[in-house]
Amino acid sequence: DAGVIQSPRHEVTEMGQEVTLRCKPISGHNSLFWYRQTMMRGLELLIYFNNNVPIDDSGMPEDRFSAKMPNASFSTLKIQPSEPRDSAVYFCASSLAPHQIANEQFFGPGTRLTVL
Amino acid sequence: KNEVEQSPQNLTAQEGEFITINCSYSVGISALHWLQQHPGGGIVSLFMLSSGKKKHGRLIATINIQEKHSSLHITASHPRDSAVYICAALSYSGGGADGLTFGKGTHLIIQP
């Protein structure tokens, strides 16, 4: 199995631009998580999906952030418009869980986002 | 919101030493997750536990629900154990997730 796949691995953009991060979970996993990691705040859960449905998006910082999961094998996290304070590493993780997040999660390699 | 504290923040030890990393949380939880983040940035799930103790190789995780405390131990530490270790507390309310709160991490360096 290829594990969780994220793209791009690195993204540099200018303030105000739209940024789209992509994630392909492990085949057969039915829960998907988006995290953000910064030096100041550490790891934070942004949103998670179960069976393609958003379950908890209370961690999404602002309306500028949106996430979708159109099918079981693909999810996107979009920031529009981007701001320098959005610079962070964004991780996607997946797990096999019926309806909760208390199962082992497998993390992707992360996308390092820099907003100038 | 749960407050998760890890100690120490930084730890440097010699190869072979027994290592203990602590994690305390303020609100009762249903489970606690230990993660390892390698120097390259990759994150690996080590343990998910809700009671007692779990062991995997040289790693041991324990949790005391009453004291709201968990520890991660590394026996016979090796330079390849050098990483950031992060604990995360999972809270539940009515079957859904109240949230997942992360500690700031413990930066461990094992010197040969």
Short mmCIF file of C-alpha atoms in Angstrom, two decimals:
data_model
loop_
_atom_site.label_atom_id
_atom_site.label_comp_id
_atom_site.label_asym_id
_atom_site.label_seq_id
_atom_site.Cartn_x
_atom_site.Cartn_y
_atom_site.Cartn_z
CA ASP A 1 0.00 0.00 0.00
CA ALA A 2 1.30 3.45 -0.88
CA GLY A 3 0.07 5.03 2.33
CA VAL A 4 -1.61 8.40 2.50
CA ILE A 5 -0.60 10.56 -0.45
CA GLN A 6 -0.53 14.34 -0.31
CA SER A 7 0.18 16.86 -3.02
CA PRO A 8 1.89 19.13 -3.51
CA ARG A 9 4.68 18.49 -1.00
CA HIS A 10 5.69 22.13 -1.07
CA GLU A 11 3.70 25.17 -2.08
CA VAL A 12 4.84 28.76 -2.16
CA THR A 13 2.29 31.37 -3.04
CA GLU A 14 1.57 35.02 -2.62
CA MET A 15 -0.92 36.53 -0.25
CA GLY A 16 -4.40 36.64 -1.71
CA GLN A 17 -3.96 33.62 -3.95
CA GLU A 18 -6.10 30.52 -3.74
CA VAL A 19 -4.35 27.40 -2.47
CA THR A 20 -5.61 23.85 -2.89
CA LEU A 21 -4.08 20.95 -1.01
CA ARG A 22 -4.89 17.40 -2.00
CA CYS A 23 -5.05 14.10 -0.16
CA LYS A 24 -5.59 10.50 -1.15
CA PRO A 25 -6.31 8.28 1.87
CA ILE A 26 -5.34 4.66 2.25
CA SER A 27 -7.68 2.47 0.26
CA GLY A 28 -10.44 1.07 2.46
CA HIS A 29 -10.10 3.70 5.16
CA ASN A 30 -13.32 5.53 5.82
CA SER A 31 -12.16 8.41 8.00
CA LEU A 32 -10.00 11.29 6.84
CA PHE A 33 -8.46 14.09 8.87
CA TRP A 34 -6.83 17.40 8.02
CA TYR A 35 -4.29 18.86 10.46
CA ARG A 36 -2.18 21.98 10.55
CA GLN A 37 1.17 22.23 12.32
CA THR A 38 2.98 25.44 13.20
CA MET A 39 5.82 26.21 15.56
CA MET A 40 3.58 28.43 17.68
CA ARG A 41 0.48 26.25 17.96
CA GLY A 42 1.77 22.75 17.32
CA LEU A 43 -0.60 20.26 15.70
CA GLU A 44 -4.25 21.21 15.34
CA LEU A 45 -7.14 19.19 13.96
CA LEU A 46 -8.94 21.25 11.34
CA ILE A 47 -11.68 18.93 10.12
CA TYR A 48 -12.47 15.28 9.77
CA PHE A 49 -14.69 13.22 7.51
CA ASN A 50 -16.34 9.87 7.99
CA ASN A 51 -17.64 8.09 4.90
CA ASN A 52 -17.04 11.29 2.91
CA VAL A 53 -19.24 13.37 5.23
CA PRO A 54 -17.74 16.19 7.31
CA ILE A 55 -18.26 15.25 10.96
CA ASP A 56 -16.45 17.96 12.87
CA ASP A 57 -15.14 21.16 11.32
CA SER A 58 -14.83 23.12 14.55
CA GLY A 59 -11.09 23.41 14.04
CA MET A 60 -11.35 25.24 10.74
CA PRO A 61 -9.96 28.67 11.57
CA GLU A 62 -11.96 30.91 9.26
CA ASP A 63 -14.35 31.01 6.35
CA ARG A 64 -11.33 31.28 4.13
CA PHE A 65 -10.75 27.58 4.76
CA SER A 66 -12.93 24.92 3.18
CA ALA A 67 -12.59 21.16 2.78
CA LYS A 68 -14.36 18.67 0.58
CA MET A 69 -14.36 14.95 0.11
CA PRO A 70 -16.20 14.17 -3.13
CA ASN A 71 -15.41 10.46 -2.93
CA ALA A 72 -13.70 7.90 -0.73
CA SER A 73 -10.34 8.30 -2.40
CA PHE A 74 -9.88 12.06 -2.57
CA SER A 75 -10.11 15.15 -0.40
CA THR A 76 -9.13 18.78 -0.81
CA LEU A 77 -8.39 21.58 1.61
CA LYS A 78 -8.75 25.00 0.06
CA ILE A 79 -7.64 28.39 1.37
CA GLN A 80 -9.07 31.42 -0.40
CA PRO A 81 -7.68 34.02 -0.09
CA SER A 82 -4.44 32.88 1.51
CA GLU A 83 -2.61 34.96 4.12
CA PRO A 84 0.96 34.79 5.47
CA ARG A 85 -0.32 33.44 8.81
CA ASP A 86 -1.60 30.38 6.96
CA SER A 87 2.01 29.29 6.43
CA ALA A 88 2.32 25.88 8.05
CA VAL A 89 2.64 22.19 7.34
CA TYR A 90 -0.71 20.63 6.54
CA PHE A 91 -1.09 16.93 7.23
CA CYS A 92 -3.75 14.57 6.03
CA ALA A 93 -4.39 11.31 7.88
CA SER A 94 -6.76 8.42 7.42
CA SER A 95 -8.07 5.63 9.58
CA LEU A 96 -10.54 2.80 9.62
CA ALA A 97 -13.16 3.89 12.10
CA PRO A 98 -16.93 3.55 12.20
CA HIS A 99 -17.87 6.99 13.45
CA GLN A 100 -15.25 8.33 15.76
CA ILE A 101 -11.63 9.30 15.80
CA ALA A 102 -10.31 6.88 18.41
CA ASN A 103 -8.54 4.62 15.99
CA GLU A 104 -4.96 4.54 14.81
CA GLN A 105 -4.38 7.16 12.16
CA PHE A 106 -1.93 6.96 9.28
CA PHE A 107 -0.39 10.25 8.33
CA GLY A 108 0.63 11.55 4.94
CA PRO A 109 4.00 13.27 4.45
CA GLY A 110 2.47 16.72 4.72
CA THR A 111 2.35 19.80 2.50
CA ARG A 112 4.60 22.67 3.51
CA LEU A 113 2.76 25.87 2.63
CA THR A 114 4.48 29.23 2.53
CA VAL A 115 2.41 32.33 1.88
CA LEU A 116 4.51 35.37 1.10
CA LYS B 1 -11.29 22.73 26.11
CA ASN B 2 -8.79 20.17 27.25
CA GLU B 3 -5.36 21.44 28.25
CA VAL B 4 -2.60 19.00 27.38
CA GLU B 5 0.82 19.49 28.89
CA GLN B 6 3.93 17.53 28.02
CA SER B 7 7.18 17.33 29.91
CA PRO B 8 9.99 17.73 29.40
CA GLN B 9 9.91 19.98 26.33
CA ASN B 10 13.44 18.98 25.41
CA LEU B 11 15.44 15.95 26.47
CA THR B 12 18.97 14.92 25.55
CA ALA B 13 20.21 11.54 26.73
CA GLN B 14 22.94 9.03 26.03
CA GLU B 15 22.39 5.89 24.04
CA GLY B 16 21.11 3.08 26.24
CA GLU B 17 19.38 5.27 28.79
CA PHE B 18 15.79 4.69 29.91
CA ILE B 19 13.59 7.55 28.69
CA THR B 20 10.30 8.81 30.15
CA ILE B 21 8.08 11.41 28.53
CA ASN B 22 5.02 12.64 30.40
CA CYS B 23 1.63 13.89 29.27
CA SER B 24 -1.04 15.41 31.52
CA TYR B 25 -4.49 16.59 30.55
CA SER B 26 -7.13 18.60 32.35
CA VAL B 27 -10.41 17.04 31.25
CA GLY B 28 -11.44 13.39 31.30
CA ILE B 29 -10.85 11.67 28.00
CA SER B 30 -11.82 8.50 26.22
CA ALA B 31 -8.41 7.79 24.74
CA LEU B 32 -4.91 9.15 24.37
CA HIS B 33 -2.74 8.99 21.30
CA TRP B 34 1.07 9.01 21.17
CA LEU B 35 2.70 10.13 17.94
CA GLN B 36 6.30 10.22 16.79
CA GLN B 37 7.46 12.89 14.39
CA HIS B 38 10.75 12.15 12.67
CA PRO B 39 13.37 14.84 11.96
CA GLY B 40 12.20 14.83 8.34
CA GLY B 41 8.69 15.74 9.44
CA GLY B 42 6.87 12.45 8.94
CA ILE B 43 4.38 11.45 11.65
CA VAL B 44 3.82 7.91 12.86
CA SER B 45 1.15 6.72 15.25
CA LEU B 46 2.75 4.83 18.14
CA PHE B 47 -0.06 4.01 20.53
CA MET B 48 -3.73 4.62 21.12
CA LEU B 49 -4.74 3.71 24.66
CA SER B 50 -7.62 4.26 27.00
CA SER B 51 -6.45 2.29 30.05
CA GLY B 52 -3.53 0.35 31.44
CA LYS B 53 -0.41 -0.23 29.42
CA LYS B 54 0.66 -1.05 25.88
CA LYS B 55 4.04 -2.27 24.69
CA HIS B 56 5.61 -2.35 21.26
CA GLY B 57 9.23 -3.34 21.04
CA ARG B 58 11.22 -0.96 23.23
CA LEU B 59 8.33 1.44 23.62
CA ILE B 60 5.86 1.30 26.50
CA ALA B 61 2.88 3.59 27.02
CA THR B 62 0.89 3.80 30.23
CA ILE B 63 -2.15 5.78 31.21
CA ASN B 64 -3.77 6.57 34.56
CA ILE B 65 -7.28 7.81 33.90
CA GLN B 66 -7.89 8.89 37.50
CA GLU B 67 -4.74 11.00 37.60
CA LYS B 68 -5.23 12.26 34.01
CA HIS B 69 -1.70 11.30 33.13
CA SER B 70 0.10 9.20 30.56
CA SER B 71 3.75 8.29 30.11
CA LEU B 72 5.77 7.06 27.18
CA HIS B 73 8.86 5.05 28.04
CA ILE B 74 11.74 4.03 25.80
CA THR B 75 14.03 1.29 27.02
CA ALA B 76 17.61 0.92 25.75
CA SER B 77 17.33 4.17 23.81
CA HIS B 78 19.07 4.48 20.46
CA PRO B 79 19.98 7.48 18.29
CA ARG B 80 17.26 6.47 15.84
CA ASP B 81 14.73 7.20 18.61
CA SER B 82 15.60 10.88 18.22
CA ALA B 83 12.34 12.57 17.27
CA VAL B 84 9.54 14.73 18.59
CA TYR B 85 6.99 12.78 20.62
CA ILE B 86 3.49 14.20 20.74
CA CYS B 87 0.54 13.16 22.85
CA ALA B 88 -3.05 13.92 21.90
CA ALA B 89 -6.12 13.65 24.10
CA LEU B 90 -9.44 12.57 22.63
CA SER B 91 -12.62 13.78 24.30
CA TYR B 92 -16.10 12.54 23.57
CA SER B 93 -19.53 13.87 24.09
CA GLY B 94 -22.64 11.94 23.19
CA GLY B 95 -20.83 9.65 20.77
CA GLY B 96 -19.31 12.39 18.67
CA ALA B 97 -15.92 14.01 18.98
CA ASP B 98 -15.55 17.00 21.24
CA GLY B 99 -12.14 17.43 19.92
CA LEU B 100 -8.61 16.26 19.70
CA THR B 101 -6.13 18.32 21.69
CA PHE B 102 -2.41 17.99 21.11
CA GLY B 103 0.50 18.61 23.43
CA LYS B 104 3.33 20.78 22.17
CA GLY B 105 5.65 17.80 21.89
CA THR B 106 8.85 16.58 23.53
CA HIS B 107 12.00 16.96 21.45
CA LEU B 108 14.19 13.93 22.21
CA ILE B 109 17.83 13.62 21.18
CA ILE B 110 19.73 10.41 21.86
CA GLN B 111 23.45 10.83 21.55
CA PRO B 112 25.68 7.86 20.62
#
